[in-house]
Amino acid sequence: MHPESDAWTTPSWNSPDRGNEPHGSLLRLGRIGYINVLPVYYALEQGLIAHDMEMVYGTPAELNELACRGELDIASTSSIEYARNWRSYYLVPHLAIGSRGPVQSVLLLSRKPLDQLDGGTILVSAQTHTSATLLRILLRRHVGIRPRYENGDISSLLRKGETPEAFLAIGDEALLLRDHQEYSYSLDLGQAWLEWTGLPFIFGVWVADAASVRNRAAAVRQACHKLYRSKEWGRTRTKFFADLAADRGMLDRRRLASYFRGLVYELEEWELRGLDRFFELLCEEGEITEKPGIRFFPSPEEIRRNEKNGHT
């Protein structure tokens, strides 16, 4: 398929039985079902970079669960999942999803000013782990309020005409709801984090399962190289992905182009500083009992060296 083809078949994002399938000979690659990871996976999904991996689609929470159970060889997972179970994983080098300011797709939307939410209720999607934890930390330590949190399906409630006091929206849902007329007040968590810490925020990372690395090191290494190549193909094609998503009804091209430009797909020194600060806060808040180590497979240098030499 030509790289600029507009063919894009949206996969079935919710596959509750996939995680129960037995391991076969193919590596299983977890893929979040949001448009923000299109630049990472598109070249693989469209055959622009040949591979023999099985794609497993799901929400961040679903992939976290599959990865935690060792049912994925490589997966895009929440940063907090790595923090909680880091000895079970290796980070895939040079690959993350985050922002250095407004992220636009992780939003607290409210019908009243944020300071009036103190003691109020915020609805939080069960699809997210990292964003929900970040919201609690930001509101308590940066904004200075202590609301209550409840899990719920905001889109379902809004379709029924119910309007909760405030809610956290993530992913495609946030892009579609951010201008909802009932919600005049908002907090972009990526921007709030930058204002508070001066650092980028990394919402998700890619991890290789430690057991898979032990048992199938060569195959996992090759898969990591292919993921990196796919990301490098996609990260400079903002207009292409904006057009692609717009053609499928996801907002207009201008706003989508702004969205993709604001995303970070790197995991370099500055991003690692932001991730490290988040891990420190998780320890301080009692979310984890120890600060996780940072370990990669393969090494970041090997990824760069193979790319320079044109190896897969």
PDB file of C-alpha atoms in Angstrom:
ATOM      1  CA  MET A   1       0.000   0.000   0.000  1.00  0.00           C
ATOM      2  CA  HIS A   2       1.274   3.490  -0.860  1.00  0.00           C
ATOM      3  CA  PRO A   3       2.249   5.488   2.239  1.00  0.00           C
ATOM      4  CA  GLU A   4      -0.195   8.299   1.450  1.00  0.00           C
ATOM      5  CA  SER A   5      -3.148   6.017   0.836  1.00  0.00           C
ATOM      6  CA  ASP A   6      -6.194   7.079   2.839  1.00  0.00           C
ATOM      7  CA  ALA A   7      -7.229   3.497   3.493  1.00  0.00           C
ATOM      8  CA  TRP A   8      -7.778   2.967   7.175  1.00  0.00           C
ATOM      9  CA  THR A   9      -9.902   0.205   8.570  1.00  0.00           C
ATOM     10  CA  THR A  10     -10.708   0.915  12.189  1.00  0.00           C
ATOM     11  CA  PRO A  11     -10.249  -2.305  14.148  1.00  0.00           C
ATOM     12  CA  SER A  12     -12.715  -3.673  16.635  1.00  0.00           C
ATOM     13  CA  TRP A  13     -11.413  -1.941  19.752  1.00  0.00           C
ATOM     14  CA  ASN A  14     -13.133  -4.008  22.394  1.00  0.00           C
ATOM     15  CA  SER A  15     -12.280  -7.681  22.177  1.00  0.00           C
ATOM     16  CA  PRO A  16     -12.966  -9.100  25.650  1.00  0.00           C
ATOM     17  CA  ASP A  17     -12.188 -12.691  24.662  1.00  0.00           C
ATOM     18  CA  ARG A  18      -8.843 -11.957  22.993  1.00  0.00           C
ATOM     19  CA  GLY A  19      -6.924 -11.978  26.246  1.00  0.00           C
ATOM     20  CA  ASN A  20      -7.976 -15.545  26.936  1.00  0.00           C
ATOM     21  CA  GLU A  21      -6.566 -16.992  23.741  1.00  0.00           C
ATOM     22  CA  PRO A  22      -3.570 -19.279  24.178  1.00  0.00           C
ATOM     23  CA  HIS A  23      -0.121 -18.049  23.165  1.00  0.00           C
ATOM     24  CA  GLY A  24       0.860 -19.067  19.676  1.00  0.00           C
ATOM     25  CA  SER A  25       4.041 -18.596  17.742  1.00  0.00           C
ATOM     26  CA  LEU A  26       3.271 -14.959  16.933  1.00  0.00           C
ATOM     27  CA  LEU A  27       4.283 -12.174  19.253  1.00  0.00           C
ATOM     28  CA  ARG A  28       1.251 -10.386  20.684  1.00  0.00           C
ATOM     29  CA  LEU A  29       1.375  -6.593  20.408  1.00  0.00           C
ATOM     30  CA  GLY A  30      -1.062  -4.534  22.490  1.00  0.00           C
ATOM     31  CA  ARG A  31      -2.552  -1.504  20.724  1.00  0.00           C
ATOM     32  CA  ILE A  32      -4.677   1.187  22.414  1.00  0.00           C
ATOM     33  CA  GLY A  33      -7.810   1.881  20.372  1.00  0.00           C
ATOM     34  CA  TYR A  34      -7.427   5.696  20.231  1.00  0.00           C
ATOM     35  CA  ILE A  35      -6.391   7.887  17.325  1.00  0.00           C
ATOM     36  CA  ASN A  36      -3.453   9.335  19.278  1.00  0.00           C
ATOM     37  CA  VAL A  37      -1.395   6.198  18.597  1.00  0.00           C
ATOM     38  CA  LEU A  38      -2.102   6.129  14.859  1.00  0.00           C
ATOM     39  CA  PRO A  39       1.356   7.579  14.096  1.00  0.00           C
ATOM     40  CA  VAL A  40       2.957   4.693  16.000  1.00  0.00           C
ATOM     41  CA  TYR A  41       1.009   1.783  14.541  1.00  0.00           C
ATOM     42  CA  TYR A  42      -0.157   2.879  11.104  1.00  0.00           C
ATOM     43  CA  ALA A  43       2.870   1.721   9.112  1.00  0.00           C
ATOM     44  CA  LEU A  44       2.660  -1.701  10.784  1.00  0.00           C
ATOM     45  CA  GLU A  45      -1.108  -2.048  10.397  1.00  0.00           C
ATOM     46  CA  GLN A  46      -1.055  -1.054   6.745  1.00  0.00           C
ATOM     47  CA  GLY A  47       1.842  -3.333   5.810  1.00  0.00           C
ATOM     48  CA  LEU A  48       4.284  -0.510   5.082  1.00  0.00           C
ATOM     49  CA  ILE A  49       6.629  -2.250   7.521  1.00  0.00           C
ATOM     50  CA  ALA A  50       6.345  -6.013   7.281  1.00  0.00           C
ATOM     51  CA  HIS A  51       5.801  -7.906  10.518  1.00  0.00           C
ATOM     52  CA  ASP A  52       4.297 -11.122  11.823  1.00  0.00           C
ATOM     53  CA  MET A  53       2.882  -9.881  15.123  1.00  0.00           C
ATOM     54  CA  GLU A  54      -0.695 -10.323  16.311  1.00  0.00           C
ATOM     55  CA  MET A  55      -2.384  -7.011  17.176  1.00  0.00           C
ATOM     56  CA  VAL A  56      -4.482  -7.003  20.340  1.00  0.00           C
ATOM     57  CA  TYR A  57      -6.753  -3.967  20.688  1.00  0.00           C
ATOM     58  CA  GLY A  58      -8.234  -2.463  23.836  1.00  0.00           C
ATOM     59  CA  THR A  59      -8.580   0.492  26.178  1.00  0.00           C
ATOM     60  CA  PRO A  60      -5.600   1.479  28.336  1.00  0.00           C
ATOM     61  CA  ALA A  61      -7.118  -0.314  31.326  1.00  0.00           C
ATOM     62  CA  GLU A  62      -7.751  -3.486  29.311  1.00  0.00           C
ATOM     63  CA  LEU A  63      -4.208  -3.580  27.949  1.00  0.00           C
ATOM     64  CA  ASN A  64      -2.820  -2.912  31.419  1.00  0.00           C
ATOM     65  CA  GLU A  65      -4.658  -5.981  32.672  1.00  0.00           C
ATOM     66  CA  LEU A  66      -3.501  -8.193  29.796  1.00  0.00           C
ATOM     67  CA  ALA A  67       0.092  -7.020  30.158  1.00  0.00           C
ATOM     68  CA  CYS A  68       0.014  -7.560  33.918  1.00  0.00           C
ATOM     69  CA  ARG A  69      -1.126 -11.144  33.353  1.00  0.00           C
ATOM     70  CA  GLY A  70       1.735 -11.740  30.912  1.00  0.00           C
ATOM     71  CA  GLU A  71      -0.623 -12.182  27.961  1.00  0.00           C
ATOM     72  CA  LEU A  72       1.071  -9.590  25.755  1.00  0.00           C
ATOM     73  CA  ASP A  73       4.682  -9.725  24.583  1.00  0.00           C
ATOM     74  CA  ILE A  74       4.847  -5.990  23.876  1.00  0.00           C
ATOM     75  CA  ALA A  75       2.181  -3.464  24.785  1.00  0.00           C
ATOM     76  CA  SER A  76       1.336   0.185  25.060  1.00  0.00           C
ATOM     77  CA  THR A  77       0.490   0.548  28.750  1.00  0.00           C
ATOM     78  CA  SER A  78      -0.230   3.309  31.217  1.00  0.00           C
ATOM     79  CA  SER A  79       2.791   4.846  32.915  1.00  0.00           C
ATOM     80  CA  ILE A  80       1.328   3.846  36.264  1.00  0.00           C
ATOM     81  CA  GLU A  81       1.157   0.196  35.169  1.00  0.00           C
ATOM     82  CA  TYR A  82       4.896   0.243  34.555  1.00  0.00           C
ATOM     83  CA  ALA A  83       5.406   1.949  37.924  1.00  0.00           C
ATOM     84  CA  ARG A  84       3.384  -0.676  39.777  1.00  0.00           C
ATOM     85  CA  ASN A  85       4.880  -3.737  38.097  1.00  0.00           C
ATOM     86  CA  TRP A  86       8.186  -2.556  36.661  1.00  0.00           C
ATOM     87  CA  ARG A  87      10.068  -5.746  37.476  1.00  0.00           C
ATOM     88  CA  SER A  88       7.775  -7.568  35.035  1.00  0.00           C
ATOM     89  CA  TYR A  89       8.642  -5.247  32.154  1.00  0.00           C
ATOM     90  CA  TYR A  90      11.326  -3.556  30.113  1.00  0.00           C
ATOM     91  CA  LEU A  91      10.672  -0.162  28.553  1.00  0.00           C
ATOM     92  CA  VAL A  92      10.835  -0.060  24.763  1.00  0.00           C
ATOM     93  CA  PRO A  93      13.342   2.711  23.905  1.00  0.00           C
ATOM     94  CA  HIS A  94      12.453   6.015  22.246  1.00  0.00           C
ATOM     95  CA  LEU A  95       8.712   5.395  22.408  1.00  0.00           C
ATOM     96  CA  ALA A  96       6.013   6.988  24.563  1.00  0.00           C
ATOM     97  CA  ILE A  97       2.773   8.971  24.370  1.00  0.00           C
ATOM     98  CA  GLY A  98       2.516  12.274  26.185  1.00  0.00           C
ATOM     99  CA  SER A  99       2.657  16.045  25.834  1.00  0.00           C
ATOM    100  CA  ARG A 100       4.844  19.047  26.553  1.00  0.00           C
ATOM    101  CA  GLY A 101       1.837  21.221  27.305  1.00  0.00           C
ATOM    102  CA  PRO A 102      -1.831  20.915  26.320  1.00  0.00           C
ATOM    103  CA  VAL A 103      -2.610  17.299  25.476  1.00  0.00           C
ATOM    104  CA  GLN A 104      -6.230  18.092  24.438  1.00  0.00           C
ATOM    105  CA  SER A 105      -7.431  14.536  25.027  1.00  0.00           C
ATOM    106  CA  VAL A 106      -7.101  14.259  28.825  1.00  0.00           C
ATOM    107  CA  LEU A 107      -9.502  16.838  30.207  1.00  0.00           C
ATOM    108  CA  LEU A 108     -11.414  17.606  33.361  1.00  0.00           C
ATOM    109  CA  LEU A 109     -14.685  19.198  32.235  1.00  0.00           C
ATOM    110  CA  SER A 110     -16.885  20.960  34.766  1.00  0.00           C
ATOM    111  CA  ARG A 111     -20.150  22.865  34.931  1.00  0.00           C
ATOM    112  CA  LYS A 112     -18.732  25.168  37.624  1.00  0.00           C
ATOM    113  CA  PRO A 113     -15.362  26.790  38.387  1.00  0.00           C
ATOM    114  CA  LEU A 114     -12.797  24.279  39.572  1.00  0.00           C
ATOM    115  CA  ASP A 115     -12.437  25.791  43.050  1.00  0.00           C
ATOM    116  CA  GLN A 116     -16.138  25.106  43.582  1.00  0.00           C
ATOM    117  CA  LEU A 117     -15.558  21.382  43.050  1.00  0.00           C
ATOM    118  CA  ASP A 118     -13.981  21.079  46.500  1.00  0.00           C
ATOM    119  CA  GLY A 119     -16.044  18.369  48.188  1.00  0.00           C
ATOM    120  CA  GLY A 120     -18.003  17.800  44.984  1.00  0.00           C
ATOM    121  CA  THR A 121     -18.070  14.721  42.755  1.00  0.00           C
ATOM    122  CA  ILE A 122     -16.026  14.034  39.638  1.00  0.00           C
ATOM    123  CA  LEU A 123     -16.933  11.154  37.362  1.00  0.00           C
ATOM    124  CA  VAL A 124     -13.908   9.188  36.146  1.00  0.00           C
ATOM    125  CA  SER A 125     -13.821   6.653  33.341  1.00  0.00           C
ATOM    126  CA  ALA A 126     -12.735   3.154  34.299  1.00  0.00           C
ATOM    127  CA  GLN A 127     -10.767   3.069  31.015  1.00  0.00           C
ATOM    128  CA  THR A 128      -7.871   5.021  32.495  1.00  0.00           C
ATOM    129  CA  HIS A 129      -5.430   4.480  35.351  1.00  0.00           C
ATOM    130  CA  THR A 130      -2.664   7.050  34.840  1.00  0.00           C
ATOM    131  CA  SER A 131      -4.952   9.991  34.025  1.00  0.00           C
ATOM    132  CA  ALA A 132      -7.227   9.343  37.002  1.00  0.00           C
ATOM    133  CA  THR A 133      -4.258   9.241  39.360  1.00  0.00           C
ATOM    134  CA  LEU A 134      -2.718  12.350  37.810  1.00  0.00           C
ATOM    135  CA  LEU A 135      -6.025  14.180  38.224  1.00  0.00           C
ATOM    136  CA  ARG A 136      -6.175  13.385  41.944  1.00  0.00           C
ATOM    137  CA  ILE A 137      -2.581  14.557  42.436  1.00  0.00           C
ATOM    138  CA  LEU A 138      -3.043  17.774  40.449  1.00  0.00           C
ATOM    139  CA  LEU A 139      -6.293  18.774  42.142  1.00  0.00           C
ATOM    140  CA  ARG A 140      -5.011  18.126  45.644  1.00  0.00           C
ATOM    141  CA  ARG A 141      -1.457  19.439  45.340  1.00  0.00           C
ATOM    142  CA  HIS A 142      -1.626  21.978  42.508  1.00  0.00           C
ATOM    143  CA  VAL A 143      -5.204  23.306  42.460  1.00  0.00           C
ATOM    144  CA  GLY A 144      -5.795  22.776  46.184  1.00  0.00           C
ATOM    145  CA  ILE A 145      -9.155  21.005  46.253  1.00  0.00           C
ATOM    146  CA  ARG A 146     -10.353  17.593  47.428  1.00  0.00           C
ATOM    147  CA  PRO A 147     -13.337  16.333  45.446  1.00  0.00           C
ATOM    148  CA  ARG A 148     -14.838  12.839  45.560  1.00  0.00           C
ATOM    149  CA  TYR A 149     -14.357  10.468  42.639  1.00  0.00           C
ATOM    150  CA  GLU A 150     -16.788   7.972  41.162  1.00  0.00           C
ATOM    151  CA  ASN A 151     -16.390   5.611  38.206  1.00  0.00           C
ATOM    152  CA  GLY A 152     -18.877   5.962  35.376  1.00  0.00           C
ATOM    153  CA  ASP A 153     -19.513   6.008  31.647  1.00  0.00           C
ATOM    154  CA  ILE A 154     -19.847   9.672  30.776  1.00  0.00           C
ATOM    155  CA  SER A 155     -20.860   9.219  27.132  1.00  0.00           C
ATOM    156  CA  SER A 156     -23.695   6.912  28.141  1.00  0.00           C
ATOM    157  CA  LEU A 157     -24.942   9.402  30.734  1.00  0.00           C
ATOM    158  CA  LEU A 158     -24.822  12.329  28.328  1.00  0.00           C
ATOM    159  CA  ARG A 159     -26.780  10.361  25.726  1.00  0.00           C
ATOM    160  CA  LYS A 160     -29.488   9.889  28.364  1.00  0.00           C
ATOM    161  CA  GLY A 161     -29.561  13.634  28.977  1.00  0.00           C
ATOM    162  CA  GLU A 162     -27.831  13.402  32.367  1.00  0.00           C
ATOM    163  CA  THR A 163     -25.151  15.998  33.090  1.00  0.00           C
ATOM    164  CA  PRO A 164     -22.789  15.146  35.963  1.00  0.00           C
ATOM    165  CA  GLU A 165     -21.203  17.995  37.871  1.00  0.00           C
ATOM    166  CA  ALA A 166     -17.771  17.267  36.406  1.00  0.00           C
ATOM    167  CA  PHE A 167     -15.979  14.432  34.669  1.00  0.00           C
ATOM    168  CA  LEU A 168     -12.594  13.306  33.404  1.00  0.00           C
ATOM    169  CA  ALA A 169     -12.576  12.486  29.702  1.00  0.00           C
ATOM    170  CA  ILE A 170      -9.720  10.784  27.883  1.00  0.00           C
ATOM    171  CA  GLY A 171      -8.812   9.785  24.351  1.00  0.00           C
ATOM    172  CA  ASP A 172     -11.238  10.206  21.490  1.00  0.00           C
ATOM    173  CA  GLU A 173     -14.077  10.855  23.935  1.00  0.00           C
ATOM    174  CA  ALA A 174     -12.294  13.946  25.247  1.00  0.00           C
ATOM    175  CA  LEU A 175     -11.757  15.293  21.728  1.00  0.00           C
ATOM    176  CA  LEU A 176     -15.454  14.935  20.987  1.00  0.00           C
ATOM    177  CA  LEU A 177     -16.730  16.341  24.295  1.00  0.00           C
ATOM    178  CA  ARG A 178     -14.294  19.172  25.009  1.00  0.00           C
ATOM    179  CA  ASP A 179     -16.654  21.840  23.595  1.00  0.00           C
ATOM    180  CA  HIS A 180     -19.807  20.454  25.210  1.00  0.00           C
ATOM    181  CA  GLN A 181     -22.112  23.405  25.869  1.00  0.00           C
ATOM    182  CA  GLU A 182     -22.983  22.261  29.389  1.00  0.00           C
ATOM    183  CA  TYR A 183     -19.338  22.346  30.519  1.00  0.00           C
ATOM    184  CA  SER A 184     -17.828  25.829  30.484  1.00  0.00           C
ATOM    185  CA  TYR A 185     -14.809  25.064  32.671  1.00  0.00           C
ATOM    186  CA  SER A 186     -11.951  22.733  31.895  1.00  0.00           C
ATOM    187  CA  LEU A 187      -8.514  21.641  32.988  1.00  0.00           C
ATOM    188  CA  ASP A 188      -6.121  20.162  30.455  1.00  0.00           C
ATOM    189  CA  LEU A 189      -4.028  17.779  32.548  1.00  0.00           C
ATOM    190  CA  GLY A 190      -1.008  18.002  30.262  1.00  0.00           C
ATOM    191  CA  GLN A 191      -0.946  21.803  30.515  1.00  0.00           C
ATOM    192  CA  ALA A 192      -1.581  21.768  34.270  1.00  0.00           C
ATOM    193  CA  TRP A 193       1.327  19.358  34.789  1.00  0.00           C
ATOM    194  CA  LEU A 194       3.677  21.547  32.723  1.00  0.00           C
ATOM    195  CA  GLU A 195       2.665  24.672  34.657  1.00  0.00           C
ATOM    196  CA  TRP A 196       3.235  22.888  37.955  1.00  0.00           C
ATOM    197  CA  THR A 197       6.464  21.003  37.221  1.00  0.00           C
ATOM    198  CA  GLY A 198       7.939  22.573  34.081  1.00  0.00           C
ATOM    199  CA  LEU A 199       8.191  19.069  32.598  1.00  0.00           C
ATOM    200  CA  PRO A 200       6.428  17.009  29.921  1.00  0.00           C
ATOM    201  CA  PHE A 201       3.965  14.388  31.077  1.00  0.00           C
ATOM    202  CA  ILE A 202       4.163  10.833  29.791  1.00  0.00           C
ATOM    203  CA  PHE A 203       0.739   9.187  29.938  1.00  0.00           C
ATOM    204  CA  GLY A 204       1.778   5.910  28.377  1.00  0.00           C
ATOM    205  CA  VAL A 205       4.858   3.858  27.586  1.00  0.00           C
ATOM    206  CA  TRP A 206       5.575   0.765  25.545  1.00  0.00           C
ATOM    207  CA  VAL A 207       6.815  -2.241  27.462  1.00  0.00           C
ATOM    208  CA  ALA A 208       8.243  -5.638  26.647  1.00  0.00           C
ATOM    209  CA  ASP A 209       7.210  -8.485  28.911  1.00  0.00           C
ATOM    210  CA  ALA A 210      10.208  -9.656  30.962  1.00  0.00           C
ATOM    211  CA  ALA A 211       9.364 -13.331  30.485  1.00  0.00           C
ATOM    212  CA  SER A 212       9.111 -12.827  26.725  1.00  0.00           C
ATOM    213  CA  VAL A 213      12.505 -11.134  26.740  1.00  0.00           C
ATOM    214  CA  ARG A 214      13.983 -14.114  28.571  1.00  0.00           C
ATOM    215  CA  ASN A 215      12.352 -16.709  26.333  1.00  0.00           C
ATOM    216  CA  ARG A 216      12.254 -14.968  22.935  1.00  0.00           C
ATOM    217  CA  ALA A 217      14.848 -12.218  23.095  1.00  0.00           C
ATOM    218  CA  ALA A 218      15.657 -12.122  19.376  1.00  0.00           C
ATOM    219  CA  ALA A 219      11.996 -11.939  18.331  1.00  0.00           C
ATOM    220  CA  VAL A 220      11.181  -9.258  20.904  1.00  0.00           C
ATOM    221  CA  ARG A 221      14.243  -7.254  19.880  1.00  0.00           C
ATOM    222  CA  GLN A 222      13.197  -7.349  16.231  1.00  0.00           C
ATOM    223  CA  ALA A 223       9.642  -6.345  17.152  1.00  0.00           C
ATOM    224  CA  CYS A 224      10.951  -3.344  19.102  1.00  0.00           C
ATOM    225  CA  HIS A 225      12.980  -2.253  16.083  1.00  0.00           C
ATOM    226  CA  LYS A 226       9.886  -2.487  13.872  1.00  0.00           C
ATOM    227  CA  LEU A 227       7.813  -0.472  16.348  1.00  0.00           C
ATOM    228  CA  TYR A 228      10.484   2.209  16.402  1.00  0.00           C
ATOM    229  CA  ARG A 229      10.612   2.321  12.598  1.00  0.00           C
ATOM    230  CA  SER A 230       6.819   2.571  12.438  1.00  0.00           C
ATOM    231  CA  LYS A 231       6.833   5.452  14.913  1.00  0.00           C
ATOM    232  CA  GLU A 232       9.573   7.252  12.987  1.00  0.00           C
ATOM    233  CA  TRP A 233       7.532   6.864   9.785  1.00  0.00           C
ATOM    234  CA  GLY A 234       4.452   8.308  11.416  1.00  0.00           C
ATOM    235  CA  ARG A 235       5.663  11.063  13.678  1.00  0.00           C
ATOM    236  CA  THR A 236       6.412  13.579  10.889  1.00  0.00           C
ATOM    237  CA  ARG A 237       3.125  13.042   9.012  1.00  0.00           C
ATOM    238  CA  THR A 238       0.816  15.283  11.046  1.00  0.00           C
ATOM    239  CA  LYS A 239      -1.247  16.440   8.069  1.00  0.00           C
ATOM    240  CA  PHE A 240      -1.682  12.896   6.786  1.00  0.00           C
ATOM    241  CA  PHE A 241      -3.108  11.640  10.080  1.00  0.00           C
ATOM    242  CA  ALA A 242      -5.249  14.741  10.558  1.00  0.00           C
ATOM    243  CA  ASP A 243      -6.763  14.185   7.106  1.00  0.00           C
ATOM    244  CA  LEU A 244      -7.222  10.494   7.837  1.00  0.00           C
ATOM    245  CA  ALA A 245      -9.089  11.084  11.094  1.00  0.00           C
ATOM    246  CA  ALA A 246     -11.126  13.972   9.674  1.00  0.00           C
ATOM    247  CA  ASP A 247     -12.303  11.833   6.768  1.00  0.00           C
ATOM    248  CA  ARG A 248     -13.640   9.354   9.328  1.00  0.00           C
ATOM    249  CA  GLY A 249     -15.605  12.030  11.179  1.00  0.00           C
ATOM    250  CA  MET A 250     -13.187  12.893  14.002  1.00  0.00           C
ATOM    251  CA  LEU A 251     -13.477  16.704  14.146  1.00  0.00           C
ATOM    252  CA  ASP A 252     -12.035  18.979  11.459  1.00  0.00           C
ATOM    253  CA  ARG A 253      -8.566  18.884   9.920  1.00  0.00           C
ATOM    254  CA  ARG A 254      -7.305  22.061  11.566  1.00  0.00           C
ATOM    255  CA  ARG A 255      -8.125  20.926  15.093  1.00  0.00           C
ATOM    256  CA  LEU A 256      -6.849  17.421  14.473  1.00  0.00           C
ATOM    257  CA  ALA A 257      -3.574  18.774  13.089  1.00  0.00           C
ATOM    258  CA  SER A 258      -3.205  20.866  16.257  1.00  0.00           C
ATOM    259  CA  TYR A 259      -3.904  17.765  18.332  1.00  0.00           C
ATOM    260  CA  PHE A 260      -1.296  15.581  16.650  1.00  0.00           C
ATOM    261  CA  ARG A 261       1.307  18.382  16.761  1.00  0.00           C
ATOM    262  CA  GLY A 262       0.858  18.643  20.527  1.00  0.00           C
ATOM    263  CA  LEU A 263       1.584  14.983  21.208  1.00  0.00           C
ATOM    264  CA  VAL A 264       4.966  13.607  22.226  1.00  0.00           C
ATOM    265  CA  TYR A 265       6.050  10.199  20.954  1.00  0.00           C
ATOM    266  CA  GLU A 266       9.616  10.351  22.276  1.00  0.00           C
ATOM    267  CA  LEU A 267      11.133   8.965  25.462  1.00  0.00           C
ATOM    268  CA  GLU A 268      14.339  10.923  25.735  1.00  0.00           C
ATOM    269  CA  GLU A 269      16.054  12.743  28.610  1.00  0.00           C
ATOM    270  CA  TRP A 270      13.401  15.434  29.177  1.00  0.00           C
ATOM    271  CA  GLU A 271      10.507  12.974  28.946  1.00  0.00           C
ATOM    272  CA  LEU A 272      12.303  10.649  31.349  1.00  0.00           C
ATOM    273  CA  ARG A 273      12.664  13.530  33.805  1.00  0.00           C
ATOM    274  CA  GLY A 274       8.908  14.064  33.646  1.00  0.00           C
ATOM    275  CA  LEU A 275       8.286  10.360  34.123  1.00  0.00           C
ATOM    276  CA  ASP A 276      10.711  10.261  37.049  1.00  0.00           C
ATOM    277  CA  ARG A 277       8.921  13.169  38.753  1.00  0.00           C
ATOM    278  CA  PHE A 278       5.582  11.385  38.337  1.00  0.00           C
ATOM    279  CA  PHE A 279       7.062   8.263  39.895  1.00  0.00           C
ATOM    280  CA  GLU A 280       8.324  10.331  42.849  1.00  0.00           C
ATOM    281  CA  LEU A 281       4.827  11.715  43.384  1.00  0.00           C
ATOM    282  CA  LEU A 282       3.293   8.242  43.190  1.00  0.00           C
ATOM    283  CA  CYS A 283       5.596   7.223  46.040  1.00  0.00           C
ATOM    284  CA  GLU A 284       4.736  10.317  48.060  1.00  0.00           C
ATOM    285  CA  GLU A 285       1.014   9.688  47.549  1.00  0.00           C
ATOM    286  CA  GLY A 286       1.268   6.049  48.561  1.00  0.00           C
ATOM    287  CA  GLU A 287       0.210   4.800  45.119  1.00  0.00           C
ATOM    288  CA  ILE A 288       3.361   2.662  44.918  1.00  0.00           C
ATOM    289  CA  THR A 289       5.712   1.418  47.616  1.00  0.00           C
ATOM    290  CA  GLU A 290       9.000   1.996  45.810  1.00  0.00           C
ATOM    291  CA  LYS A 291      10.271   4.152  42.998  1.00  0.00           C
ATOM    292  CA  PRO A 292      10.563   1.980  39.866  1.00  0.00           C
ATOM    293  CA  GLY A 293      13.812   1.429  38.048  1.00  0.00           C
ATOM    294  CA  ILE A 294      14.213   2.548  34.447  1.00  0.00           C
ATOM    295  CA  ARG A 295      15.395  -0.313  32.255  1.00  0.00           C
ATOM    296  CA  PHE A 296      15.172  -0.740  28.502  1.00  0.00           C
ATOM    297  CA  PHE A 297      15.122  -3.628  26.058  1.00  0.00           C
ATOM    298  CA  PRO A 298      16.883  -3.484  23.719  1.00  0.00           C
ATOM    299  CA  SER A 299      19.240  -0.682  24.634  1.00  0.00           C
ATOM    300  CA  PRO A 300      18.447   2.810  23.285  1.00  0.00           C
ATOM    301  CA  GLU A 301      21.852   2.811  21.588  1.00  0.00           C
ATOM    302  CA  GLU A 302      21.082  -0.432  19.762  1.00  0.00           C
ATOM    303  CA  ILE A 303      17.814   0.971  18.405  1.00  0.00           C
ATOM    304  CA  ARG A 304      19.575   4.066  17.064  1.00  0.00           C
ATOM    305  CA  ARG A 305      22.494   2.061  15.683  1.00  0.00           C
ATOM    306  CA  ASN A 306      20.252  -0.357  13.812  1.00  0.00           C
ATOM    307  CA  GLU A 307      18.187   2.487  12.391  1.00  0.00           C
ATOM    308  CA  LYS A 308      21.324   4.259  11.174  1.00  0.00           C
ATOM    309  CA  ASN A 309      22.560   1.057   9.544  1.00  0.00           C
ATOM    310  CA  GLY A 310      19.185   0.310   7.987  1.00  0.00           C
ATOM    311  CA  HIS A 311      18.687  -2.951   9.882  1.00  0.00           C
ATOM    312  CA  THR A 312      15.304  -4.280  10.987  1.00  0.00           C
TER     313      THR A 312
END
